Amino acid sequence: MKKKTDIRFSKDTIIVTHHNLVPNHDVKIEFEPLNKYQLLCRNIIIENNTDNQSINSTDFRKINIYNLVKKSIQFVDKNIKLDKKSYDKLKSKYNPDLNKNKISKIINNKLYKNRDEFFALYSLLYIYSVRDFGDNISAKLSSTIKYKENYIKNLTKDAFKKGFLTNSKKGLAGGLLTKKSLKILNSL
């Protein structure tokens, strides 16, 4: 029996292949590591597995690109956790060691050293939440780190104003972590 999803890691790319998501076709999603914590969906390829060269619009509508990318990133993270030692040998730029639970625990217990470290952690939590949920991030973050929703909105604005997040590129939800954020996060 053929697996429904395959993953191929290399230093500069991660390719997730979904088999038969569309009948007789493979959907490949190619990710490029932007930094230690973020992946950019660089390419989506639909490959035909049969002699029949056609694909109809109904089959295309079966593909929800947003959910497929989100699930693929979660699949990548789970596979990295399963075999961390062999993944570390690749020396890939993408190597997240902080997950949402760790970050929310640090923020809730006020284990950060200063306000800059708080903003860096919050920015990473914000990016993970946008990636996983997509909409109404303030409510999700409010329930995660136990701050009021209005305060969460102000924190997000401040994170952008103070240079911990920049506007996102096409294909990347939420924003980009800046060098300032990455420097603090890598020191943790």
N, C-alpha and C. Protein backbone atom coordinates (compact mmCIF):
# COMPACT_ATOMS: atom_id res chain seq x y z
N MET A 1 0.84 -1.18 0.00
CA MET A 1 0.00 0.00 0.00
C MET A 1 0.88 1.25 0.00
N LYS A 2 0.60 2.15 -0.88
CA LYS A 2 1.39 3.37 -1.02
C LYS A 2 0.95 4.40 0.04
N LYS A 3 1.93 5.08 0.61
CA LYS A 3 1.63 6.11 1.60
C LYS A 3 0.87 7.25 0.92
N LYS A 4 0.03 7.93 1.71
CA LYS A 4 -0.73 9.05 1.17
C LYS A 4 0.09 10.32 1.09
N THR A 5 1.09 10.42 1.96
CA THR A 5 1.93 11.62 1.99
C THR A 5 3.38 11.22 2.19
N ASP A 6 4.25 11.83 1.41
CA ASP A 6 5.69 11.63 1.54
C ASP A 6 6.34 12.97 1.80
N ILE A 7 7.51 12.90 2.40
CA ILE A 7 8.26 14.12 2.67
C ILE A 7 9.72 13.89 2.32
N ARG A 8 10.34 14.89 1.70
CA ARG A 8 11.75 14.80 1.34
C ARG A 8 12.45 16.06 1.85
N PHE A 9 13.43 15.84 2.70
CA PHE A 9 14.20 16.94 3.29
C PHE A 9 15.51 17.10 2.55
N SER A 10 15.90 18.34 2.35
CA SER A 10 17.25 18.67 1.92
C SER A 10 17.64 19.94 2.66
N LYS A 11 18.85 20.39 2.47
CA LYS A 11 19.31 21.56 3.21
C LYS A 11 18.52 22.81 2.86
N ASP A 12 18.20 22.99 1.58
CA ASP A 12 17.57 24.23 1.12
C ASP A 12 16.09 24.12 0.80
N THR A 13 15.56 22.92 0.72
CA THR A 13 14.14 22.75 0.41
C THR A 13 13.54 21.58 1.18
N ILE A 14 12.26 21.66 1.35
CA ILE A 14 11.48 20.56 1.92
C ILE A 14 10.31 20.36 0.98
N ILE A 15 10.15 19.14 0.49
CA ILE A 15 9.07 18.85 -0.45
C ILE A 15 8.12 17.84 0.17
N VAL A 16 6.86 18.22 0.25
CA VAL A 16 5.81 17.34 0.76
C VAL A 16 4.95 16.93 -0.43
N THR A 17 4.79 15.62 -0.63
CA THR A 17 4.02 15.10 -1.75
C THR A 17 2.77 14.41 -1.21
N HIS A 18 1.62 14.85 -1.69
CA HIS A 18 0.33 14.24 -1.33
C HIS A 18 -0.12 13.41 -2.53
N HIS A 19 -0.22 12.10 -2.31
CA HIS A 19 -0.61 11.19 -3.38
C HIS A 19 -2.13 11.05 -3.44
N ASN A 20 -2.65 11.08 -4.65
CA ASN A 20 -4.07 10.86 -4.92
C ASN A 20 -5.00 11.77 -4.13
N LEU A 21 -4.56 12.97 -3.83
CA LEU A 21 -5.45 13.98 -3.28
C LEU A 21 -6.47 14.34 -4.36
N VAL A 22 -5.97 14.42 -5.57
CA VAL A 22 -6.78 14.50 -6.78
C VAL A 22 -6.56 13.16 -7.48
N PRO A 23 -7.62 12.49 -7.95
CA PRO A 23 -7.45 11.16 -8.56
C PRO A 23 -6.37 11.14 -9.64
N ASN A 24 -5.45 10.19 -9.51
CA ASN A 24 -4.36 9.95 -10.46
C ASN A 24 -3.37 11.11 -10.57
N HIS A 25 -3.29 11.92 -9.56
CA HIS A 25 -2.36 13.05 -9.56
C HIS A 25 -1.66 13.15 -8.20
N ASP A 26 -0.44 13.64 -8.22
CA ASP A 26 0.29 13.94 -7.00
C ASP A 26 0.38 15.46 -6.87
N VAL A 27 0.19 15.94 -5.66
CA VAL A 27 0.33 17.37 -5.40
C VAL A 27 1.59 17.54 -4.55
N LYS A 28 2.56 18.25 -5.12
CA LYS A 28 3.83 18.49 -4.42
C LYS A 28 3.87 19.94 -3.96
N ILE A 29 4.23 20.11 -2.70
CA ILE A 29 4.38 21.45 -2.14
C ILE A 29 5.84 21.61 -1.75
N GLU A 30 6.47 22.62 -2.31
CA GLU A 30 7.89 22.87 -2.07
C GLU A 30 8.03 24.07 -1.12
N PHE A 31 8.72 23.84 -0.01
CA PHE A 31 8.96 24.88 0.99
C PHE A 31 10.42 25.29 0.98
N GLU A 32 10.61 26.57 1.20
CA GLU A 32 11.97 27.11 1.35
C GLU A 32 12.10 27.65 2.77
N PRO A 33 13.11 27.24 3.52
CA PRO A 33 13.30 27.78 4.86
C PRO A 33 13.73 29.24 4.80
N LEU A 34 12.98 30.12 5.47
CA LEU A 34 13.35 31.53 5.54
C LEU A 34 14.29 31.79 6.70
N ASN A 35 14.00 31.14 7.80
CA ASN A 35 14.82 31.24 9.00
C ASN A 35 14.56 30.00 9.83
N LYS A 36 15.01 30.00 11.04
CA LYS A 36 14.91 28.82 11.90
C LYS A 36 13.45 28.44 12.21
N TYR A 37 12.54 29.41 12.13
CA TYR A 37 11.18 29.20 12.56
C TYR A 37 10.11 29.30 11.47
N GLN A 38 10.49 29.68 10.26
CA GLN A 38 9.49 29.93 9.23
C GLN A 38 9.84 29.25 7.91
N LEU A 39 8.79 28.73 7.28
CA LEU A 39 8.89 28.14 5.94
C LEU A 39 8.04 28.95 4.99
N LEU A 40 8.53 29.11 3.77
CA LEU A 40 7.78 29.80 2.73
C LEU A 40 7.38 28.78 1.68
N CYS A 41 6.10 28.75 1.36
CA CYS A 41 5.62 27.86 0.29
C CYS A 41 6.08 28.47 -1.03
N ARG A 42 7.06 27.84 -1.65
CA ARG A 42 7.68 28.37 -2.86
C ARG A 42 6.98 27.91 -4.13
N ASN A 43 6.44 26.68 -4.10
CA ASN A 43 5.93 26.11 -5.33
C ASN A 43 4.88 25.04 -5.02
N ILE A 44 3.85 24.97 -5.83
CA ILE A 44 2.87 23.89 -5.76
C ILE A 44 2.78 23.28 -7.15
N ILE A 45 3.02 21.97 -7.21
CA ILE A 45 3.06 21.28 -8.50
C ILE A 45 2.04 20.14 -8.48
N ILE A 46 1.26 20.04 -9.53
CA ILE A 46 0.32 18.93 -9.69
C ILE A 46 0.85 18.06 -10.82
N GLU A 47 1.22 16.83 -10.47
CA GLU A 47 1.80 15.91 -11.45
C GLU A 47 0.80 14.81 -11.80
N ASN A 48 0.71 14.51 -13.08
CA ASN A 48 -0.17 13.46 -13.57
C ASN A 48 0.52 12.11 -13.46
N ASN A 49 -0.20 11.09 -13.00
CA ASN A 49 0.36 9.75 -12.86
C ASN A 49 -0.11 8.77 -13.93
N THR A 50 -0.90 9.23 -14.86
CA THR A 50 -1.45 8.35 -15.89
C THR A 50 -1.17 8.90 -17.28
N ASP A 51 -1.58 8.14 -18.29
CA ASP A 51 -1.44 8.59 -19.68
C ASP A 51 -2.45 9.67 -20.02
N ASN A 52 -3.55 9.70 -19.31
CA ASN A 52 -4.58 10.71 -19.55
C ASN A 52 -4.06 12.07 -19.09
N GLN A 53 -3.97 13.01 -19.96
CA GLN A 53 -3.34 14.30 -19.67
C GLN A 53 -4.30 15.36 -19.12
N SER A 54 -5.55 15.00 -18.90
CA SER A 54 -6.50 16.04 -18.50
C SER A 54 -6.81 15.99 -17.02
N ILE A 55 -7.12 17.14 -16.50
CA ILE A 55 -7.63 17.28 -15.15
C ILE A 55 -8.76 18.30 -15.23
N ASN A 56 -9.86 18.00 -14.59
CA ASN A 56 -11.00 18.91 -14.73
C ASN A 56 -11.08 19.88 -13.56
N SER A 57 -11.92 20.88 -13.72
CA SER A 57 -12.02 21.95 -12.72
C SER A 57 -12.60 21.44 -11.40
N THR A 58 -13.42 20.42 -11.44
CA THR A 58 -13.96 19.84 -10.21
C THR A 58 -12.84 19.27 -9.36
N ASP A 59 -11.88 18.63 -10.00
CA ASP A 59 -10.74 18.09 -9.27
C ASP A 59 -9.89 19.20 -8.66
N PHE A 60 -9.75 20.31 -9.39
CA PHE A 60 -8.99 21.44 -8.85
C PHE A 60 -9.67 22.02 -7.61
N ARG A 61 -11.00 22.04 -7.62
CA ARG A 61 -11.73 22.61 -6.49
C ARG A 61 -11.60 21.76 -5.24
N LYS A 62 -11.20 20.50 -5.40
CA LYS A 62 -11.00 19.63 -4.24
C LYS A 62 -9.77 20.04 -3.44
N ILE A 63 -8.89 20.79 -4.08
CA ILE A 63 -7.64 21.19 -3.43
C ILE A 63 -7.85 22.52 -2.72
N ASN A 64 -7.81 22.51 -1.41
CA ASN A 64 -7.86 23.73 -0.62
C ASN A 64 -6.41 24.08 -0.30
N ILE A 65 -5.86 25.00 -1.06
CA ILE A 65 -4.43 25.32 -0.97
C ILE A 65 -4.05 25.76 0.45
N TYR A 66 -4.84 26.64 1.05
CA TYR A 66 -4.51 27.14 2.38
C TYR A 66 -4.39 25.99 3.38
N ASN A 67 -5.41 25.14 3.44
CA ASN A 67 -5.39 24.01 4.38
C ASN A 67 -4.29 23.01 4.04
N LEU A 68 -4.05 22.81 2.76
CA LEU A 68 -3.02 21.87 2.34
C LEU A 68 -1.63 22.34 2.78
N VAL A 69 -1.36 23.62 2.62
CA VAL A 69 -0.07 24.17 3.06
C VAL A 69 0.05 24.09 4.57
N LYS A 70 -1.02 24.45 5.28
CA LYS A 70 -1.02 24.40 6.74
C LYS A 70 -0.77 22.97 7.24
N LYS A 71 -1.46 22.01 6.67
CA LYS A 71 -1.28 20.61 7.08
C LYS A 71 0.11 20.11 6.71
N SER A 72 0.62 20.56 5.59
CA SER A 72 1.96 20.15 5.17
C SER A 72 3.03 20.65 6.14
N ILE A 73 2.90 21.89 6.60
CA ILE A 73 3.85 22.44 7.56
C ILE A 73 3.76 21.67 8.88
N GLN A 74 2.56 21.34 9.31
CA GLN A 74 2.40 20.55 10.52
C GLN A 74 3.02 19.17 10.34
N PHE A 75 2.87 18.60 9.16
CA PHE A 75 3.46 17.30 8.84
C PHE A 75 4.99 17.38 8.88
N VAL A 76 5.55 18.46 8.35
CA VAL A 76 7.00 18.67 8.39
C VAL A 76 7.47 18.74 9.83
N ASP A 77 6.79 19.54 10.65
CA ASP A 77 7.19 19.68 12.06
C ASP A 77 7.13 18.35 12.80
N LYS A 78 6.10 17.57 12.56
CA LYS A 78 5.97 16.27 13.23
C LYS A 78 7.07 15.31 12.79
N ASN A 79 7.42 15.33 11.51
CA ASN A 79 8.48 14.45 11.02
C ASN A 79 9.84 14.85 11.56
N ILE A 80 10.07 16.14 11.73
CA ILE A 80 11.32 16.60 12.31
C ILE A 80 11.43 16.11 13.75
N LYS A 81 10.33 16.20 14.51
CA LYS A 81 10.34 15.74 15.90
C LYS A 81 10.58 14.24 16.00
N LEU A 82 10.05 13.48 15.03
CA LEU A 82 10.20 12.03 15.07
C LEU A 82 11.64 11.57 14.91
N ASP A 83 12.38 12.25 14.04
CA ASP A 83 13.76 11.84 13.79
C ASP A 83 14.67 13.07 13.79
N LYS A 84 14.76 13.69 14.95
CA LYS A 84 15.51 14.94 15.10
C LYS A 84 16.99 14.77 14.79
N LYS A 85 17.59 13.65 15.17
CA LYS A 85 19.03 13.46 14.96
C LYS A 85 19.39 13.43 13.48
N SER A 86 18.66 12.68 12.68
CA SER A 86 18.99 12.62 11.26
C SER A 86 18.66 13.94 10.55
N TYR A 87 17.61 14.63 11.02
CA TYR A 87 17.30 15.94 10.43
C TYR A 87 18.40 16.96 10.75
N ASP A 88 18.92 16.91 11.97
CA ASP A 88 19.98 17.84 12.36
C ASP A 88 21.24 17.66 11.51
N LYS A 89 21.47 16.46 11.01
CA LYS A 89 22.64 16.20 10.16
C LYS A 89 22.57 16.97 8.85
N LEU A 90 21.35 17.30 8.39
CA LEU A 90 21.20 18.08 7.15
C LEU A 90 21.67 19.52 7.29
N LYS A 91 21.70 20.02 8.52
CA LYS A 91 22.07 21.40 8.81
C LYS A 91 21.18 22.39 8.04
N SER A 92 19.89 22.10 8.04
CA SER A 92 18.92 22.97 7.38
C SER A 92 18.71 24.24 8.19
N LYS A 93 18.36 25.29 7.49
CA LYS A 93 18.10 26.56 8.15
C LYS A 93 16.85 26.46 9.04
N TYR A 94 15.85 25.69 8.60
CA TYR A 94 14.61 25.52 9.36
C TYR A 94 14.81 24.45 10.42
N ASN A 95 14.72 24.84 11.67
CA ASN A 95 14.92 23.89 12.76
C ASN A 95 14.25 24.43 14.03
N PRO A 96 12.92 24.43 14.06
CA PRO A 96 12.22 25.05 15.18
C PRO A 96 12.38 24.25 16.47
N ASP A 97 12.89 24.90 17.49
CA ASP A 97 13.03 24.21 18.77
C ASP A 97 12.04 24.75 19.80
N LEU A 98 11.38 25.86 19.49
CA LEU A 98 10.35 26.40 20.36
C LEU A 98 8.98 26.12 19.74
N ASN A 99 8.11 25.46 20.48
CA ASN A 99 6.76 25.25 19.98
C ASN A 99 5.79 26.17 20.73
N LYS A 100 4.53 26.16 20.31
CA LYS A 100 3.55 27.06 20.91
C LYS A 100 3.39 26.83 22.40
N ASN A 101 3.43 25.58 22.83
CA ASN A 101 3.24 25.28 24.25
C ASN A 101 4.37 25.85 25.10
N LYS A 102 5.62 25.70 24.63
CA LYS A 102 6.77 26.25 25.36
C LYS A 102 6.68 27.77 25.45
N ILE A 103 6.34 28.38 24.32
CA ILE A 103 6.28 29.85 24.28
C ILE A 103 5.19 30.37 25.21
N SER A 104 4.00 29.78 25.14
CA SER A 104 2.91 30.25 25.99
C SER A 104 3.23 30.02 27.47
N LYS A 105 3.94 28.95 27.78
CA LYS A 105 4.34 28.68 29.17
C LYS A 105 5.31 29.77 29.66
N ILE A 106 6.28 30.14 28.81
CA ILE A 106 7.24 31.19 29.17
C ILE A 106 6.52 32.52 29.39
N ILE A 107 5.58 32.85 28.48
CA ILE A 107 4.86 34.12 28.60
C ILE A 107 3.93 34.11 29.81
N ASN A 108 3.16 33.04 29.99
CA ASN A 108 2.21 32.97 31.11
C ASN A 108 2.90 33.00 32.46
N ASN A 109 4.05 32.37 32.56
CA ASN A 109 4.78 32.33 33.83
C ASN A 109 5.78 33.47 33.98
N LYS A 110 5.77 34.37 33.01
CA LYS A 110 6.67 35.54 33.01
C LYS A 110 8.14 35.15 33.21
N LEU A 111 8.57 34.14 32.44
CA LEU A 111 9.94 33.65 32.55
C LEU A 111 10.89 34.36 31.58
N TYR A 112 10.43 35.38 30.91
CA TYR A 112 11.28 36.15 30.00
C TYR A 112 12.06 37.18 30.81
N LYS A 113 13.21 37.59 30.29
CA LYS A 113 14.13 38.46 31.03
C LYS A 113 13.77 39.94 30.92
N ASN A 114 13.33 40.35 29.73
CA ASN A 114 13.02 41.76 29.52
C ASN A 114 11.91 41.90 28.48
N ARG A 115 11.54 43.14 28.21
CA ARG A 115 10.42 43.40 27.28
C ARG A 115 10.76 42.99 25.85
N ASP A 116 12.00 43.14 25.43
CA ASP A 116 12.40 42.73 24.08
C ASP A 116 12.26 41.22 23.91
N GLU A 117 12.67 40.46 24.92
CA GLU A 117 12.52 39.01 24.86
C GLU A 117 11.04 38.62 24.81
N PHE A 118 10.22 39.35 25.57
CA PHE A 118 8.78 39.12 25.54
C PHE A 118 8.23 39.34 24.14
N PHE A 119 8.62 40.45 23.50
CA PHE A 119 8.11 40.76 22.17
C PHE A 119 8.59 39.74 21.13
N ALA A 120 9.81 39.27 21.26
CA ALA A 120 10.32 38.25 20.34
C ALA A 120 9.52 36.96 20.49
N LEU A 121 9.28 36.54 21.73
CA LEU A 121 8.49 35.34 21.98
C LEU A 121 7.05 35.52 21.50
N TYR A 122 6.48 36.68 21.79
CA TYR A 122 5.12 36.96 21.34
C TYR A 122 5.02 36.94 19.81
N SER A 123 6.01 37.51 19.14
CA SER A 123 6.01 37.54 17.67
C SER A 123 6.03 36.13 17.10
N LEU A 124 6.83 35.26 17.67
CA LEU A 124 6.89 33.88 17.22
C LEU A 124 5.58 33.16 17.48
N LEU A 125 4.99 33.38 18.64
CA LEU A 125 3.70 32.78 18.97
C LEU A 125 2.62 33.29 18.01
N TYR A 126 2.68 34.57 17.68
CA TYR A 126 1.74 35.17 16.73
C TYR A 126 1.86 34.51 15.36
N ILE A 127 3.07 34.32 14.89
CA ILE A 127 3.29 33.70 13.58
C ILE A 127 2.79 32.26 13.57
N TYR A 128 3.08 31.51 14.62
CA TYR A 128 2.59 30.13 14.70
C TYR A 128 1.07 30.09 14.73
N SER A 129 0.45 31.02 15.44
CA SER A 129 -1.01 31.04 15.54
C SER A 129 -1.65 31.40 14.21
N VAL A 130 -1.09 32.37 13.51
CA VAL A 130 -1.61 32.74 12.19
C VAL A 130 -1.48 31.56 11.23
N ARG A 131 -0.37 30.87 11.29
CA ARG A 131 -0.13 29.71 10.43
C ARG A 131 -1.13 28.59 10.71
N ASP A 132 -1.46 28.37 11.98
CA ASP A 132 -2.32 27.25 12.34
C ASP A 132 -3.81 27.56 12.26
N PHE A 133 -4.21 28.80 12.55
CA PHE A 133 -5.63 29.10 12.63
C PHE A 133 -6.13 29.97 11.50
N GLY A 134 -5.38 30.97 11.08
CA GLY A 134 -5.76 31.77 9.94
C GLY A 134 -6.64 32.97 10.25
N ASP A 135 -7.67 32.82 11.05
CA ASP A 135 -8.54 33.96 11.32
C ASP A 135 -8.81 34.09 12.81
N ASN A 136 -9.18 35.30 13.21
CA ASN A 136 -9.44 35.65 14.60
C ASN A 136 -8.29 35.24 15.52
N ILE A 137 -7.13 35.68 15.15
CA ILE A 137 -5.91 35.35 15.89
C ILE A 137 -5.94 35.95 17.29
N SER A 138 -6.50 37.14 17.42
CA SER A 138 -6.53 37.79 18.74
C SER A 138 -7.28 36.93 19.76
N ALA A 139 -8.39 36.34 19.36
CA ALA A 139 -9.14 35.48 20.28
C ALA A 139 -8.35 34.22 20.63
N LYS A 140 -7.70 33.63 19.64
CA LYS A 140 -6.89 32.43 19.90
C LYS A 140 -5.73 32.73 20.84
N LEU A 141 -5.03 33.84 20.57
CA LEU A 141 -3.90 34.22 21.43
C LEU A 141 -4.38 34.60 22.83
N SER A 142 -5.54 35.24 22.90
CA SER A 142 -6.09 35.62 24.19
C SER A 142 -6.35 34.40 25.06
N SER A 143 -6.87 33.35 24.48
CA SER A 143 -7.12 32.13 25.26
C SER A 143 -5.82 31.38 25.57
N THR A 144 -4.80 31.53 24.71
CA THR A 144 -3.54 30.83 24.90
C THR A 144 -2.69 31.46 26.00
N ILE A 145 -2.55 32.80 25.96
CA ILE A 145 -1.65 33.45 26.92
C ILE A 145 -2.38 34.28 27.97
N LYS A 146 -3.69 34.13 28.02
CA LYS A 146 -4.51 34.69 29.11
C LYS A 146 -4.43 36.21 29.24
N TYR A 147 -4.33 36.90 28.10
CA TYR A 147 -4.44 38.36 28.08
C TYR A 147 -5.74 38.70 27.39
N LYS A 148 -6.27 39.89 27.65
CA LYS A 148 -7.51 40.31 27.00
C LYS A 148 -7.26 40.53 25.51
N GLU A 149 -8.32 40.33 24.75
CA GLU A 149 -8.21 40.41 23.29
C GLU A 149 -7.74 41.78 22.81
N ASN A 150 -8.21 42.85 23.43
CA ASN A 150 -7.77 44.20 23.04
C ASN A 150 -6.28 44.40 23.30
N TYR A 151 -5.80 43.85 24.41
CA TYR A 151 -4.37 43.95 24.73
C TYR A 151 -3.54 43.17 23.70
N ILE A 152 -4.06 42.03 23.27
CA ILE A 152 -3.38 41.22 22.24
C ILE A 152 -3.26 42.03 20.95
N LYS A 153 -4.32 42.72 20.57
CA LYS A 153 -4.28 43.54 19.34
C LYS A 153 -3.22 44.62 19.47
N ASN A 154 -3.13 45.24 20.64
CA ASN A 154 -2.11 46.28 20.87
C ASN A 154 -0.71 45.69 20.85
N LEU A 155 -0.54 44.50 21.43
CA LEU A 155 0.77 43.83 21.39
C LEU A 155 1.21 43.56 19.96
N THR A 156 0.27 43.12 19.15
CA THR A 156 0.59 42.83 17.75
C THR A 156 1.04 44.10 17.03
N LYS A 157 0.30 45.19 17.22
CA LYS A 157 0.68 46.47 16.61
C LYS A 157 2.07 46.90 17.08
N ASP A 158 2.31 46.77 18.39
CA ASP A 158 3.62 47.15 18.95
C ASP A 158 4.74 46.28 18.41
N ALA A 159 4.48 44.99 18.22
CA ALA A 159 5.50 44.09 17.67
C ALA A 159 5.92 44.54 16.27
N PHE A 160 4.96 45.00 15.47
CA PHE A 160 5.28 45.51 14.14
C PHE A 160 5.99 46.86 14.25
N LYS A 161 5.50 47.76 15.11
CA LYS A 161 6.10 49.09 15.26
C LYS A 161 7.52 49.04 15.79
N LYS A 162 7.78 48.16 16.74
CA LYS A 162 9.09 48.10 17.38
C LYS A 162 10.09 47.24 16.63
N GLY A 163 9.69 46.70 15.48
CA GLY A 163 10.64 46.00 14.63
C GLY A 163 10.87 44.54 14.95
N PHE A 164 9.91 43.89 15.58
CA PHE A 164 10.04 42.45 15.83
C PHE A 164 9.39 41.63 14.72
N LEU A 165 8.46 42.25 14.02
CA LEU A 165 7.79 41.63 12.87
C LEU A 165 7.78 42.62 11.71
N THR A 166 7.86 42.11 10.50
CA THR A 166 7.68 42.94 9.31
C THR A 166 6.53 42.35 8.50
N ASN A 167 6.03 43.13 7.56
CA ASN A 167 4.94 42.65 6.72
C ASN A 167 5.35 41.39 5.98
N SER A 168 4.37 40.55 5.75
CA SER A 168 4.67 39.25 5.16
C SER A 168 4.87 39.32 3.66
N LYS A 169 5.56 38.30 3.16
CA LYS A 169 5.71 38.11 1.72
C LYS A 169 4.48 37.38 1.22
N LYS A 170 4.29 37.40 -0.07
CA LYS A 170 3.21 36.64 -0.67
C LYS A 170 3.45 35.16 -0.39
N GLY A 171 2.42 34.48 0.10
CA GLY A 171 2.54 33.06 0.39
C GLY A 171 2.91 32.74 1.82
N LEU A 172 3.05 33.78 2.65
CA LEU A 172 3.42 33.56 4.04
C LEU A 172 2.48 34.38 4.93
N ALA A 173 1.68 33.70 5.71
CA ALA A 173 0.70 34.37 6.55
C ALA A 173 1.36 35.00 7.76
N GLY A 174 0.82 36.14 8.19
CA GLY A 174 1.23 36.73 9.46
C GLY A 174 2.32 37.77 9.40
N GLY A 175 3.43 37.45 8.85
CA GLY A 175 4.56 38.36 8.82
C GLY A 175 5.86 37.61 8.90
N LEU A 176 6.92 38.36 8.91
CA LEU A 176 8.26 37.77 9.00
C LEU A 176 8.92 38.19 10.29
N LEU A 177 9.63 37.28 10.90
CA LEU A 177 10.44 37.62 12.05
C LEU A 177 11.63 38.44 11.56
N THR A 178 11.95 39.50 12.26
CA THR A 178 13.08 40.34 11.86
C THR A 178 14.37 39.79 12.47
N LYS A 179 15.49 40.36 12.05
CA LYS A 179 16.79 39.97 12.61
C LYS A 179 16.83 40.22 14.11
N LYS A 180 16.18 41.27 14.53
CA LYS A 180 16.11 41.61 15.95
C LYS A 180 15.43 40.46 16.74
N SER A 181 14.30 39.97 16.23
CA SER A 181 13.59 38.86 16.87
C SER A 181 14.40 37.59 16.84
N LEU A 182 14.97 37.29 15.67
CA LEU A 182 15.73 36.06 15.52
C LEU A 182 16.95 36.03 16.43
N LYS A 183 17.61 37.17 16.59
CA LYS A 183 18.78 37.23 17.47
C LYS A 183 18.38 36.88 18.91
N ILE A 184 17.27 37.43 19.36
CA ILE A 184 16.80 37.15 20.73
C ILE A 184 16.34 35.70 20.85
N LEU A 185 15.59 35.21 19.88
CA LEU A 185 15.07 33.83 19.93
C LEU A 185 16.19 32.81 19.88
N ASN A 186 17.21 33.07 19.08
CA ASN A 186 18.34 32.13 18.98
C ASN A 186 19.18 32.10 20.24
N SER A 187 19.11 33.15 21.05
CA SER A 187 19.87 33.17 22.29
C SER A 187 19.17 32.45 23.43
N LEU A 188 17.90 32.10 23.23
CA LEU A 188 17.15 31.41 24.30
C LEU A 188 17.54 29.96 24.43
